[in-house]
Short mmCIF file of C-alpha atoms in Angstrom, two decimals:
data_model
loop_
_atom_site.label_atom_id
_atom_site.label_comp_id
_atom_site.label_asym_id
_atom_site.label_seq_id
_atom_site.Cartn_x
_atom_site.Cartn_y
_atom_site.Cartn_z
CA UNK A 117 3.02 -21.96 3.30
CA UNK A 118 -0.70 -22.68 2.83
CA UNK A 119 -1.79 -19.07 3.28
CA UNK A 120 0.55 -18.01 0.48
CA UNK A 121 -0.72 -20.70 -1.91
CA UNK A 122 -4.34 -19.82 -1.15
CA UNK A 123 -3.74 -16.13 -1.72
CA UNK A 124 -1.69 -16.21 -4.92
CA UNK A 125 -4.29 -17.45 -7.41
CA UNK A 126 -7.14 -15.01 -6.66
CA UNK A 127 -4.83 -12.01 -6.38
CA UNK A 128 -3.07 -12.85 -9.63
CA UNK A 129 -6.41 -13.27 -11.41
CA UNK A 130 -7.65 -9.96 -10.04
CA UNK A 131 -4.45 -8.20 -11.12
CA UNK A 132 -4.89 -9.48 -14.67
CA UNK A 133 -8.51 -8.36 -14.77
CA UNK A 134 -7.71 -4.89 -13.47
CA UNK A 135 -4.80 -4.57 -15.88
CA UNK A 136 -7.03 -5.36 -18.82
CA UNK A 137 -9.62 -2.78 -17.77
CA UNK A 138 -7.16 -0.03 -16.84
CA UNK A 139 -5.38 0.18 -20.20
CA UNK A 140 -1.69 0.25 -21.09
CA UNK A 141 -0.96 3.58 -19.39
CA UNK A 142 -1.19 2.24 -15.86
CA UNK A 143 -0.24 -1.38 -16.47
CA UNK A 144 3.32 -0.99 -17.79
CA UNK A 145 5.43 -1.60 -14.71
CA UNK A 146 8.80 -1.56 -16.47
CA UNK A 147 8.66 1.99 -17.81
CA UNK A 148 8.11 5.43 -16.33
CA UNK A 149 4.73 6.84 -17.26
CA UNK A 150 2.44 9.41 -15.73
CA UNK A 151 -1.32 8.98 -15.67
CA UNK A 152 -3.46 11.83 -14.37
CA UNK A 153 -6.73 11.09 -12.65
CA UNK A 154 -9.71 13.43 -12.67
CA UNK A 155 -9.79 16.01 -9.93
CA UNK A 156 -11.85 14.76 -6.99
CA UNK A 157 -14.33 16.86 -5.07
CA UNK A 158 -13.14 18.23 -1.75
CA UNK A 159 -14.19 16.09 1.19
CA UNK A 160 -15.71 17.21 4.45
CA UNK A 161 -13.13 17.55 7.21
CA UNK A 162 -14.39 14.47 9.06
CA UNK A 163 -15.48 12.34 6.07
CA UNK A 164 -12.27 10.41 5.62
CA UNK A 165 -13.83 7.94 3.21
CA UNK A 166 -14.66 10.69 0.72
CA UNK A 167 -12.14 11.79 -1.94
CA UNK A 168 -9.75 14.49 -0.78
CA UNK A 169 -9.15 17.87 -2.41
CA UNK A 170 -6.17 16.85 -4.59
CA UNK A 171 -6.24 15.71 -8.19
CA UNK A 172 -3.97 12.70 -8.50
CA UNK A 173 -1.26 11.30 -10.72
CA UNK A 174 0.45 7.92 -11.09
CA UNK A 175 4.03 7.15 -12.04
CA UNK A 176 4.84 3.51 -12.72
CA UNK A 177 8.51 2.59 -12.37
CA UNK A 178 10.52 -0.60 -12.38
CA UNK A 179 10.62 -0.96 -8.59
CA UNK A 180 8.06 1.51 -7.24
CA UNK A 181 4.71 2.89 -8.35
CA UNK A 182 4.01 6.39 -7.08
CA UNK A 183 0.54 7.79 -6.40
CA UNK A 184 0.63 11.47 -5.51
CA UNK A 185 -1.08 14.87 -5.74
CA UNK A 186 -0.90 15.86 -9.40
CA UNK A 187 0.19 19.46 -8.81
CA UNK A 188 2.72 18.61 -6.11
CA UNK A 189 5.40 20.76 -7.76
CA UNK A 190 3.25 23.84 -7.14
CA UNK A 191 2.06 22.82 -3.71
CA UNK A 192 2.50 25.19 -0.78
CA UNK A 193 3.31 22.33 1.60
CA UNK A 194 5.35 19.15 1.94
CA UNK A 195 3.39 15.93 1.61
CA UNK A 196 3.80 12.92 3.95
CA UNK A 197 4.70 9.50 2.61
CA UNK A 198 3.02 6.10 2.82
CA UNK A 199 5.01 3.05 1.70
CA UNK A 200 2.94 0.07 0.60
CA UNK A 201 3.45 -3.69 0.30
CA UNK A 202 1.23 -5.96 -1.84
CA UNK A 203 -0.30 -9.27 -0.94
CA UNK A 204 1.22 -12.44 -2.35
CA UNK A 205 1.05 -12.40 -6.14
CA UNK A 206 -0.36 -8.88 -6.15
CA UNK A 207 0.83 -5.64 -7.73
CA UNK A 208 -0.05 -2.03 -6.85
CA UNK A 209 -2.73 -1.98 -9.55
CA UNK A 210 -4.77 -4.40 -7.44
CA UNK A 211 -4.98 -1.73 -4.72
CA UNK A 212 -5.16 1.26 -7.07
CA UNK A 213 -8.38 2.73 -5.64
CA UNK A 214 -6.98 2.84 -2.11
CA UNK A 215 -3.67 4.32 -3.28
CA UNK A 216 -5.46 7.05 -5.27
CA UNK A 217 -7.71 7.78 -2.32
CA UNK A 218 -4.70 8.40 -0.10
CA UNK A 219 -3.07 10.53 -2.79
CA UNK A 220 -6.24 12.63 -3.06
CA UNK A 221 -5.91 13.26 0.67
CA UNK A 222 -2.44 14.71 0.18
CA UNK A 223 -0.12 11.74 0.65
CA UNK A 224 2.68 10.52 -1.60
CA UNK A 225 2.25 6.74 -1.81
CA UNK A 226 5.28 4.66 -2.76
CA UNK A 227 3.94 1.21 -3.60
CA UNK A 228 6.47 -1.60 -4.06
CA UNK A 229 5.90 -3.41 -7.36
CA UNK A 230 7.04 -6.77 -6.01
CA UNK A 231 4.47 -9.57 -5.54
CA UNK A 232 6.63 -10.98 -2.72
CA UNK A 233 7.05 -8.07 -0.34
CA UNK A 234 7.59 -9.76 3.02
CA UNK A 235 11.21 -8.64 3.53
CA UNK A 236 10.27 -4.99 2.98
CA UNK A 237 13.28 -4.34 0.75
CA UNK A 238 11.32 -2.69 -2.05
CA UNK A 239 9.29 -0.66 0.43
CA UNK A 240 12.48 0.79 1.89
CA UNK A 241 13.67 1.42 -1.67
CA UNK A 242 10.62 3.62 -2.15
CA UNK A 243 11.75 5.83 0.72
CA UNK A 244 15.24 6.00 -0.73
CA UNK A 245 13.88 6.96 -4.15
CA UNK A 246 11.68 9.73 -2.75
CA UNK A 247 14.60 11.02 -0.69
CA UNK A 248 16.56 11.42 -3.91
CA UNK A 249 13.64 12.97 -5.77
CA UNK A 250 13.01 15.42 -2.95
CA UNK A 251 16.63 16.62 -3.22
CA UNK A 252 16.62 16.87 -7.03
CA UNK A 253 15.88 20.41 -8.32
CA UNK A 254 14.77 18.90 -11.63
CA UNK A 255 12.10 16.69 -10.05
CA UNK A 256 8.42 17.57 -9.53
CA UNK A 257 8.95 16.26 -6.00
CA UNK A 258 11.75 18.73 -5.23
CA UNK A 259 11.35 19.94 -1.64
CA UNK A 260 7.67 18.85 -1.63
CA UNK A 261 8.02 15.50 0.18
CA UNK A 262 7.70 15.39 3.96
CA UNK A 263 10.34 12.81 4.81
CA UNK A 264 9.87 13.48 8.52
CA UNK A 265 6.44 11.83 8.40
CA UNK A 266 6.36 8.37 6.83
CA UNK A 267 3.91 5.54 7.42
CA UNK A 268 4.00 1.89 6.34
CA UNK A 269 1.04 -0.17 5.25
CA UNK A 270 0.26 -3.25 3.20
CA UNK A 271 -2.15 -6.13 2.76
CA UNK A 272 -1.65 -9.78 3.71
CA UNK A 273 2.02 -10.59 2.98
CA UNK A 274 2.42 -6.83 2.50
CA UNK A 275 0.83 -6.28 5.90
CA UNK A 276 3.56 -8.42 7.40
CA UNK A 277 6.05 -6.35 5.38
CA UNK A 278 4.65 -3.17 6.94
CA UNK A 279 5.47 -4.63 10.35
CA UNK A 280 8.97 -5.59 9.16
CA UNK A 281 9.55 -2.07 7.77
CA UNK A 282 8.18 -0.65 11.02
CA UNK A 283 11.58 -1.27 12.60
CA UNK A 284 13.13 1.27 10.20
CA UNK A 285 13.85 4.51 12.14
CA UNK A 286 12.36 6.55 9.28
CA UNK A 287 8.89 5.07 9.87
CA UNK A 288 6.49 6.94 12.18
CA UNK A 289 3.53 4.55 12.22
CA UNK A 290 2.41 1.22 10.80
CA UNK A 291 -0.99 0.10 9.52
CA UNK A 292 -0.92 -3.60 8.58
CA UNK A 293 -4.09 -4.83 6.86
CA UNK A 294 -4.79 -8.53 7.47
CA UNK A 295 -1.04 -9.18 7.92
CA UNK A 296 0.48 -12.57 7.25
CA UNK A 297 2.39 -14.24 10.10
CA UNK A 298 6.00 -13.73 8.98
CA UNK A 299 6.89 -10.63 10.99
CA UNK A 300 8.02 -9.66 14.48
CA UNK A 301 6.11 -6.73 15.93
CA UNK A 302 8.46 -6.61 18.92
CA UNK A 303 10.92 -4.74 16.67
CA UNK A 304 8.39 -1.98 15.94
CA UNK A 305 8.74 1.20 18.00
CA UNK A 306 5.89 3.30 16.60
CA UNK A 307 2.08 3.29 16.98
CA UNK A 308 0.23 0.52 15.15
CA UNK A 309 -3.29 0.02 13.85
CA UNK A 310 -3.80 -3.66 13.03
CA UNK A 311 -6.80 -4.41 10.82
CA UNK A 312 -8.53 -7.76 10.41
CA UNK A 313 -11.57 -8.97 8.49
CA UNK A 314 -14.35 -10.63 10.48
CA UNK A 315 -14.88 -13.27 7.77
CA UNK A 316 -11.26 -13.61 6.61
CA UNK A 317 -10.57 -17.31 6.05
CA UNK A 318 -6.96 -16.80 4.87
CA UNK A 319 -5.51 -14.57 7.60
CA UNK A 320 -7.82 -15.40 10.48
CA UNK A 321 -8.64 -12.58 12.91
CA UNK A 322 -6.91 -14.58 15.64
CA UNK A 323 -3.60 -14.18 13.78
CA UNK A 324 -3.98 -10.40 13.71
CA UNK A 325 -4.99 -10.37 17.38
CA UNK A 326 -1.76 -12.23 18.14
CA UNK A 327 0.21 -9.30 16.71
CA UNK A 328 -1.94 -6.90 18.75
CA UNK A 329 -1.41 -8.89 21.95
CA UNK A 330 2.36 -8.90 21.37
CA UNK A 331 2.42 -5.13 20.78
CA UNK A 332 2.22 -4.21 24.46
CA UNK A 333 5.31 -1.99 24.16
CA UNK A 334 3.73 0.51 21.71
CA UNK A 335 0.33 2.22 21.40
CA UNK A 336 -1.60 -0.42 19.45
CA UNK A 337 -5.16 -0.79 18.25
CA UNK A 338 -6.96 -3.80 16.80
CA UNK A 339 -9.88 -3.25 14.44
CA UNK A 340 -11.95 -6.06 12.96
CA UNK A 341 -14.04 -4.92 9.97
CA UNK A 342 -17.54 -6.34 10.16
CA UNK A 343 -18.33 -8.78 7.34
CA UNK A 344 -14.99 -8.26 5.56
CA UNK A 345 -13.22 -11.18 3.93
CA UNK A 346 -9.61 -11.28 2.79
CA UNK A 347 -10.31 -9.49 -0.50
CA UNK A 348 -12.66 -6.73 0.64
CA UNK A 349 -9.77 -4.22 0.53
CA UNK A 350 -8.79 -4.94 -3.09
CA UNK A 351 -10.44 -3.02 -5.90
CA UNK A 352 -12.88 -0.68 -4.15
CA UNK A 353 -11.48 -0.59 -0.58
CA UNK A 354 -14.94 0.06 0.87
CA UNK A 355 -14.86 0.13 4.69
CA UNK A 356 -11.05 0.23 4.77
CA UNK A 357 -10.77 3.65 3.08
CA UNK A 358 -11.98 5.89 5.90
CA UNK A 359 -10.13 4.42 8.92
CA UNK A 360 -6.83 4.02 7.10
CA UNK A 361 -7.01 7.62 5.88
CA UNK A 362 -7.92 8.90 9.32
CA UNK A 363 -5.05 6.98 10.94
CA UNK A 364 -2.47 8.39 8.56
CA UNK A 365 -3.92 11.91 8.77
CA UNK A 366 -3.68 11.72 12.56
CA UNK A 367 -0.12 10.44 12.69
CA UNK A 368 1.47 12.02 9.63
CA UNK A 369 -0.47 15.29 9.35
CA UNK A 370 -1.36 16.01 12.97
CA UNK A 371 -5.09 16.03 12.17
CA UNK A 372 -6.86 16.22 15.55
CA UNK A 373 -10.27 15.35 14.16
CA UNK A 374 -8.76 12.21 12.67
CA UNK A 375 -7.00 11.40 15.95
CA UNK A 376 -10.32 11.45 17.78
CA UNK A 377 -11.39 8.44 15.70
CA UNK A 378 -8.91 6.33 17.66
CA UNK A 379 -7.89 8.06 20.88
CA UNK A 380 -9.48 9.67 23.89
CA UNK A 381 -12.80 8.90 25.59
CA UNK A 382 -14.78 9.76 22.43
CA UNK A 383 -12.94 7.20 20.25
CA UNK A 384 -15.01 7.15 17.06
CA UNK A 385 -14.28 3.62 15.92
CA UNK A 386 -15.01 2.30 19.40
CA UNK A 387 -18.73 3.08 19.06
CA UNK A 388 -19.15 2.43 15.33
CA UNK A 389 -20.59 -1.07 15.56
CA UNK A 390 -21.90 -0.89 11.99
CA UNK A 391 -18.32 -0.91 10.65
CA UNK A 392 -16.49 -2.82 13.36
CA UNK A 393 -17.18 -6.22 14.90
CA UNK A 394 -14.33 -5.84 17.41
CA UNK A 395 -12.16 -2.89 18.47
CA UNK A 396 -9.42 -3.08 21.08
CA UNK A 397 -6.97 -0.52 22.44
CA UNK A 398 -4.04 -1.47 24.63
CA UNK A 399 -3.08 0.45 27.76
CA UNK A 400 -0.58 2.66 25.94
CA UNK A 401 -3.17 3.59 23.31
CA UNK A 402 -5.70 4.37 26.03
CA UNK A 403 -3.24 6.90 27.45
CA UNK A 404 -2.90 8.80 24.16
CA UNK A 405 -5.04 11.96 24.23
CA UNK A 406 -7.28 12.52 21.22
CA UNK A 407 -5.77 15.93 20.44
CA UNK A 408 -2.17 14.72 20.20
CA UNK A 409 -1.90 11.35 18.44
#
């Protein structure tokens, strides 16, 4: 399809550029390595775009790349999971800044290494792998992964994959970013935040709105990021960092402050016209109280 052909070349070029600048430690997708990032400063409770309180680590495997709190083995809590799907031709390295941001906020991110993620097979494999690691006494993840709270996200083709994976009973929420058209949101039974870019000329906002309009059976929100094109989220995720973090904190961590960004009469994103060119909430979303997303 045309959208796939248009997307492959720039994403592949960006992946090569990021690989060259990142060094061999994070680029080797066929071997298990661990790369530790510097400890971020703690963020304010309602500044979801700021780095979280956790230092982060990366483990690159053959099928899945993990981004997670570095000291998870010594953590006093279990950490929710986000499974991720790449855009066409992309690899997790392309979205590294967003994945590390989520990890700094306390999430374990299982990013599928495949550049063709639409079927969601590798994303589900990430859940399976973490289930095994969580049960393994010899793993740093032993009993530290919150498998009762799992979200699915992805960009472009990976956004469509997040919708596909949203039919999996283990998934608690979906957050597709500029999702491609090859998915059926009617099979999703969990809350959805569908993000579009105002100036996206590859996945037009109308295509994302079509998913939103079809999602009348679940609490669904549509957010159109002002001025964003199809590649705003890659590299530095910019305006996508804060709302995606808040959504997952609300649904996977029970963060009430985060929930107020989307639900209730004080809906934060609804009045933030500097970030959003269009925000819509369906009737089921309107009935969700801010304190209990």
